[in-house]
């Protein structure tokens, strides 16, 4: 079969033709490089400009958030503690738990874990060392560090802001009577587990944070409390309550009567079982 295509040897380009072809090749090559770059830049998320630390986060959660936000290997922030030179109370023994104050922190290009941690502790010291907190702690026969520890338990235990003052009063009433605090939140901290109801086996854990077996406050705060929890810790609500349990969302019962507390606990357990059964039912088609 014959074709009208000339042989390769017979093809000749003029100078203008060679220039045009070279130009076209450069454009095509440039486009080939530019397209992937545009796609990559389009998919790339911009680095956050702030880091939000919510009230109630533990130090471990703050460390993980800093690592992620600054795009650092996991564990980097925790390892940087030794170099951060944090201005912590002597009682903290270098542990910043409770002093990584919940707030929104700006991020710059040169932000480091050490700078962020130092800023958080600086903010906490301004909040905690002011006259209201210092005076409130003294009024309750505590130092500031102990007041922050109480606030951290309040933050973890109170279902609502309205309950915070009552939870704080339960803590103080138990301490004054020489009763163990028996707070599930401290057991959860001992087990490095999210807050939740402690089982009987959980309450047997050998830890200074197990407030079922140990008297008094835990050795450090168990979270980083916000302003509302700190305020509740220094100005607890008046009352004789020794027990509390959340029966259902929005319904936390406080009482000084153990028998009444047992009835409230039984009702709470019934509500939990009912909720679990409802969740286990298959959804309608």
Tab-separated table of C-alpha atoms in Angstrom:
chain	number	residue	atom	x	y	z
A	1	UNK	CA	0.000	0.000	0.000
A	2	UNK	CA	1.303	3.427	-0.867
A	3	UNK	CA	0.823	6.515	1.268
A	4	UNK	CA	1.299	10.192	0.661
A	5	UNK	CA	3.567	10.618	3.696
A	6	UNK	CA	7.064	11.610	2.598
A	7	UNK	CA	10.020	9.604	3.856
A	8	UNK	CA	11.774	10.835	7.022
A	9	UNK	CA	14.858	11.712	5.000
A	10	UNK	CA	12.883	13.979	2.649
A	11	UNK	CA	11.426	16.134	5.525
A	12	UNK	CA	13.192	19.481	5.821
A	13	UNK	CA	12.276	22.437	8.060
A	14	UNK	CA	12.891	26.055	7.284
A	15	UNK	CA	14.584	28.227	9.933
A	16	UNK	CA	11.176	29.695	10.797
A	17	UNK	CA	9.708	26.220	11.060
A	18	UNK	CA	12.488	25.053	13.345
A	19	UNK	CA	11.984	28.105	15.579
A	20	UNK	CA	8.220	27.577	15.740
A	21	UNK	CA	8.610	23.925	16.647
A	22	UNK	CA	11.170	24.718	19.346
A	23	UNK	CA	8.878	27.384	20.795
A	24	UNK	CA	5.919	25.007	20.803
A	25	UNK	CA	8.032	22.357	22.552
A	26	UNK	CA	9.051	24.815	25.261
A	27	UNK	CA	5.448	25.829	25.857
A	28	UNK	CA	4.312	22.215	26.055
A	29	UNK	CA	7.174	21.317	28.387
A	30	UNK	CA	6.453	24.346	30.600
A	31	UNK	CA	2.788	23.433	30.739
A	32	UNK	CA	3.623	19.869	31.711
A	33	UNK	CA	5.637	21.130	34.673
A	34	UNK	CA	3.170	23.836	35.693
A	35	UNK	CA	0.073	21.652	35.792
A	36	UNK	CA	1.324	19.277	38.529
A	37	UNK	CA	2.576	22.248	40.521
A	38	UNK	CA	-0.809	23.929	40.313
A	39	UNK	CA	-2.522	20.706	41.341
A	40	UNK	CA	-0.162	20.219	44.263
A	41	UNK	CA	-0.610	23.796	45.461
A	42	UNK	CA	-4.349	23.493	45.144
A	43	UNK	CA	-4.455	20.362	47.306
A	44	UNK	CA	-2.091	21.720	49.941
A	45	UNK	CA	-3.900	23.053	53.001
A	46	UNK	CA	-2.532	26.310	54.423
A	47	UNK	CA	-0.904	26.052	57.824
A	48	UNK	CA	-3.249	27.172	60.651
A	49	UNK	CA	-2.654	30.654	62.034
A	50	UNK	CA	-3.926	29.826	65.537
A	51	UNK	CA	-4.059	26.918	67.968
A	52	UNK	CA	-7.183	26.578	70.106
A	53	UNK	CA	-6.768	24.792	73.450
A	54	UNK	CA	-10.231	23.926	74.859
A	55	UNK	CA	-10.923	23.904	78.597
A	56	UNK	CA	-10.449	20.434	80.043
A	57	UNK	CA	-7.776	19.171	77.685
A	58	UNK	CA	-5.023	17.171	79.344
A	59	UNK	CA	-1.379	18.033	78.741
A	60	UNK	CA	-1.055	14.959	76.512
A	61	UNK	CA	-3.802	16.313	74.252
A	62	UNK	CA	-2.104	19.706	74.063
A	63	UNK	CA	1.228	18.085	73.125
A	64	UNK	CA	-0.438	16.061	70.353
A	65	UNK	CA	-2.242	19.153	68.996
A	66	UNK	CA	1.005	21.162	68.867
A	67	UNK	CA	2.798	18.339	67.054
A	68	UNK	CA	0.009	18.089	64.497
A	69	UNK	CA	-0.419	21.835	63.984
A	70	UNK	CA	3.306	22.493	63.581
A	71	UNK	CA	3.649	19.348	61.430
A	72	UNK	CA	6.173	17.741	63.751
A	73	UNK	CA	6.757	14.050	64.490
A	74	UNK	CA	4.564	12.697	67.280
A	75	UNK	CA	6.213	13.129	70.659
A	76	UNK	CA	8.293	16.175	69.678
A	77	UNK	CA	6.492	18.638	71.958
A	78	UNK	CA	6.665	16.382	74.990
A	79	UNK	CA	10.392	15.879	74.428
A	80	UNK	CA	10.871	19.649	74.254
A	81	UNK	CA	9.663	20.174	77.844
A	82	UNK	CA	13.184	19.985	79.232
A	83	UNK	CA	14.286	22.863	76.970
A	84	UNK	CA	11.172	25.004	77.416
A	85	UNK	CA	12.218	26.588	80.762
A	86	UNK	CA	8.596	26.832	81.934
A	87	UNK	CA	7.862	29.087	84.919
A	88	UNK	CA	5.891	26.530	86.917
A	89	UNK	CA	5.135	26.439	90.665
A	90	UNK	CA	7.573	24.435	92.771
A	91	UNK	CA	4.787	21.971	93.586
A	92	UNK	CA	4.465	21.067	89.896
A	93	UNK	CA	7.962	19.532	89.842
A	94	UNK	CA	8.267	20.365	86.145
A	95	UNK	CA	4.880	18.909	85.165
A	96	UNK	CA	2.825	21.579	83.296
A	97	UNK	CA	-0.514	19.762	83.750
A	98	UNK	CA	-3.077	22.369	84.768
A	99	UNK	CA	-0.914	25.277	83.551
A	100	UNK	CA	-1.363	24.958	79.776
A	101	UNK	CA	-4.120	27.532	79.920
A	102	UNK	CA	-7.105	27.063	77.577
A	103	UNK	CA	-7.116	29.904	75.027
A	104	UNK	CA	-6.492	30.722	71.378
A	105	UNK	CA	-2.786	31.114	70.607
A	106	UNK	CA	-1.453	32.800	67.424
A	107	UNK	CA	1.062	30.889	65.316
A	108	UNK	CA	3.942	32.503	63.431
A	109	UNK	CA	6.383	30.983	60.944
A	110	UNK	CA	9.010	30.731	63.685
A	111	UNK	CA	6.682	29.258	66.333
A	112	UNK	CA	8.236	26.323	68.207
A	113	UNK	CA	6.764	23.929	70.782
A	114	UNK	CA	8.881	25.600	73.471
A	115	UNK	CA	7.508	29.042	72.622
A	116	UNK	CA	3.916	27.798	72.610
A	117	UNK	CA	4.243	25.966	75.927
A	118	UNK	CA	5.929	28.983	77.526
A	119	UNK	CA	3.115	31.252	76.295
A	120	UNK	CA	0.479	28.915	77.753
A	121	UNK	CA	2.189	28.765	81.137
A	122	UNK	CA	2.690	32.534	81.122
A	123	UNK	CA	-1.043	32.993	80.467
A	124	UNK	CA	-1.896	30.569	83.297
A	125	UNK	CA	0.372	32.391	85.738
A	126	UNK	CA	-1.316	35.699	84.915
A	127	UNK	CA	-4.741	34.129	85.516
A	128	UNK	CA	-3.859	32.130	88.627
A	129	UNK	CA	-1.513	34.493	90.444
A	130	UNK	CA	-3.880	37.444	90.418
A	131	UNK	CA	-5.582	38.615	93.593
A	132	UNK	CA	-8.964	36.862	93.074
A	133	UNK	CA	-7.536	33.333	92.711
A	134	UNK	CA	-4.857	33.785	95.375
A	135	UNK	CA	-7.379	35.206	97.853
A	136	UNK	CA	-9.955	32.533	97.013
A	137	UNK	CA	-7.430	29.760	97.531
A	138	UNK	CA	-6.398	31.218	100.884
A	139	UNK	CA	-10.038	31.559	101.902
A	140	UNK	CA	-10.436	27.817	101.338
A	141	UNK	CA	-7.231	26.999	103.242
A	142	UNK	CA	-5.348	26.074	100.061
A	143	UNK	CA	-2.482	27.353	97.993
A	144	UNK	CA	-2.959	28.339	94.352
A	145	UNK	CA	-1.644	25.026	93.004
A	146	UNK	CA	-4.169	23.079	95.094
A	147	UNK	CA	-6.948	25.395	93.902
A	148	UNK	CA	-5.963	24.681	90.285
A	149	UNK	CA	-6.032	20.959	91.084
A	150	UNK	CA	-9.572	21.302	92.468
A	151	UNK	CA	-10.557	23.290	89.374
A	152	UNK	CA	-9.230	20.546	87.103
A	153	UNK	CA	-11.451	17.972	88.833
A	154	UNK	CA	-14.426	20.332	88.637
A	155	UNK	CA	-13.759	20.793	84.908
A	156	UNK	CA	-13.722	17.035	84.355
A	157	UNK	CA	-16.691	16.141	86.575
A	158	UNK	CA	-19.268	18.899	86.063
A	159	UNK	CA	-21.812	18.158	83.350
A	160	UNK	CA	-22.667	21.855	82.935
A	161	UNK	CA	-21.244	25.209	83.949
A	162	UNK	CA	-24.144	25.598	86.383
A	163	UNK	CA	-23.025	22.420	88.199
A	164	UNK	CA	-19.410	23.513	88.664
A	165	UNK	CA	-19.929	25.359	91.943
A	166	UNK	CA	-21.805	22.377	93.404
A	167	UNK	CA	-19.131	19.895	92.348
A	168	UNK	CA	-16.511	22.134	93.967
A	169	UNK	CA	-18.554	22.174	97.178
A	170	UNK	CA	-18.746	18.362	97.205
A	171	UNK	CA	-14.944	18.234	96.923
A	172	UNK	CA	-14.465	20.652	99.831
A	173	UNK	CA	-17.105	18.948	101.980
A	174	UNK	CA	-15.419	15.582	101.500
A	175	UNK	CA	-11.978	16.960	102.254
A	176	UNK	CA	-13.238	18.635	105.428
A	177	UNK	CA	-14.830	15.391	106.634
A	178	UNK	CA	-11.767	13.281	105.878
A	179	UNK	CA	-13.599	11.318	103.173
A	180	UNK	CA	-11.887	10.066	100.004
A	181	UNK	CA	-12.928	12.139	96.995
A	182	UNK	CA	-13.935	9.047	94.961
A	183	UNK	CA	-13.926	10.946	91.677
A	184	UNK	CA	-14.076	8.831	88.530
A	185	UNK	CA	-12.165	11.511	86.615
A	186	UNK	CA	-9.025	10.991	88.699
A	187	UNK	CA	-9.180	7.241	88.078
A	188	UNK	CA	-9.524	7.901	84.347
A	189	UNK	CA	-6.414	10.061	84.530
A	190	UNK	CA	-4.541	7.309	86.373
A	191	UNK	CA	-5.478	4.870	83.596
A	192	UNK	CA	-4.724	7.402	80.834
A	193	UNK	CA	-8.270	6.966	79.620
A	194	UNK	CA	-11.009	9.356	78.573
A	195	UNK	CA	-13.351	10.510	81.303
A	196	UNK	CA	-16.137	8.085	82.106
A	197	UNK	CA	-17.680	5.986	84.809
A	198	UNK	CA	-15.069	3.942	86.692
A	199	UNK	CA	-15.704	0.240	87.208
A	200	UNK	CA	-14.995	-1.561	90.483
A	201	UNK	CA	-11.820	-2.992	88.929
A	202	UNK	CA	-10.741	0.513	87.858
A	203	UNK	CA	-10.996	1.765	91.425
A	204	UNK	CA	-8.438	-0.827	92.554
A	205	UNK	CA	-5.630	0.624	90.426
A	206	UNK	CA	-2.504	1.431	92.419
A	207	UNK	CA	-1.932	5.092	91.622
A	208	UNK	CA	-1.627	8.359	93.570
A	209	UNK	CA	-4.398	9.609	91.270
A	210	UNK	CA	-6.837	6.939	92.451
A	211	UNK	CA	-9.043	9.023	94.731
A	212	UNK	CA	-11.003	5.919	95.748
A	213	UNK	CA	-7.950	4.490	97.543
A	214	UNK	CA	-5.941	7.647	98.322
A	215	UNK	CA	-7.033	10.440	100.625
A	216	UNK	CA	-6.841	14.109	99.709
A	217	UNK	CA	-6.199	15.726	96.347
A	218	UNK	CA	-4.236	14.027	93.569
A	219	UNK	CA	-0.586	15.113	93.354
A	220	UNK	CA	-1.162	17.328	90.295
A	221	UNK	CA	-4.106	18.731	88.343
A	222	UNK	CA	-5.721	16.168	86.038
A	223	UNK	CA	-6.462	18.593	83.184
A	224	UNK	CA	-6.131	22.229	82.209
A	225	UNK	CA	-9.150	24.020	83.687
A	226	UNK	CA	-10.841	27.058	82.175
A	227	UNK	CA	-11.933	30.265	83.856
A	228	UNK	CA	-15.378	28.942	84.893
A	229	UNK	CA	-13.908	25.922	86.677
A	230	UNK	CA	-11.273	28.050	88.421
A	231	UNK	CA	-13.954	30.479	89.543
A	232	UNK	CA	-16.019	27.588	90.941
A	233	UNK	CA	-12.980	26.203	92.783
A	234	UNK	CA	-12.372	29.462	94.653
A	235	UNK	CA	-16.055	30.329	95.208
A	236	UNK	CA	-17.898	27.003	95.603
A	237	UNK	CA	-21.667	27.064	95.923
A	238	UNK	CA	-23.025	26.859	99.499
A	239	UNK	CA	-24.438	23.430	100.380
A	240	UNK	CA	-23.975	20.279	102.436
A	241	UNK	CA	-23.730	17.893	99.445
A	242	UNK	CA	-21.439	14.900	99.643
A	243	UNK	CA	-22.591	12.925	96.588
A	244	UNK	CA	-23.663	13.573	93.034
A	245	UNK	CA	-24.517	11.582	89.937
A	246	UNK	CA	-25.757	12.528	86.486
A	247	UNK	CA	-28.964	10.560	85.910
A	248	UNK	CA	-29.525	11.849	82.384
A	249	UNK	CA	-28.252	14.825	80.367
A	250	UNK	CA	-29.217	18.007	82.196
A	251	UNK	CA	-30.203	16.122	85.355
A	252	UNK	CA	-27.360	15.867	87.880
A	253	UNK	CA	-28.510	15.040	91.417
A	254	UNK	CA	-26.643	16.402	94.466
A	255	UNK	CA	-27.375	15.170	97.988
A	256	UNK	CA	-25.928	14.724	101.475
A	257	UNK	CA	-28.031	11.585	102.056
A	258	UNK	CA	-26.223	8.373	101.051
A	259	UNK	CA	-29.489	6.386	100.781
A	260	UNK	CA	-30.894	9.002	98.403
A	261	UNK	CA	-27.651	8.901	96.423
A	262	UNK	CA	-27.996	5.116	96.075
A	263	UNK	CA	-31.477	5.560	94.644
A	264	UNK	CA	-30.176	8.212	92.227
A	265	UNK	CA	-27.351	5.900	91.138
A	266	UNK	CA	-29.831	3.071	90.527
A	267	UNK	CA	-31.936	5.403	88.379
A	268	UNK	CA	-28.843	6.498	86.476
A	269	UNK	CA	-27.881	2.862	85.823
A	270	UNK	CA	-31.392	2.129	84.565
A	271	UNK	CA	-31.173	5.102	82.210
A	272	UNK	CA	-27.801	3.883	80.915
A	273	UNK	CA	-29.150	0.395	80.249
A	274	UNK	CA	-32.172	1.811	78.471
A	275	UNK	CA	-29.953	4.023	76.328
A	276	UNK	CA	-27.635	1.085	75.509
A	277	UNK	CA	-30.551	-1.127	74.498
A	278	UNK	CA	-31.964	1.603	72.297
A	279	UNK	CA	-28.581	2.064	70.573
A	280	UNK	CA	-28.305	-1.700	70.001
A	281	UNK	CA	-31.645	-1.955	68.183
A	282	UNK	CA	-31.345	-2.206	64.402
A	283	UNK	CA	-32.472	0.940	62.624
A	284	UNK	CA	-35.688	0.638	60.593
A	285	UNK	CA	-35.172	-0.077	56.901
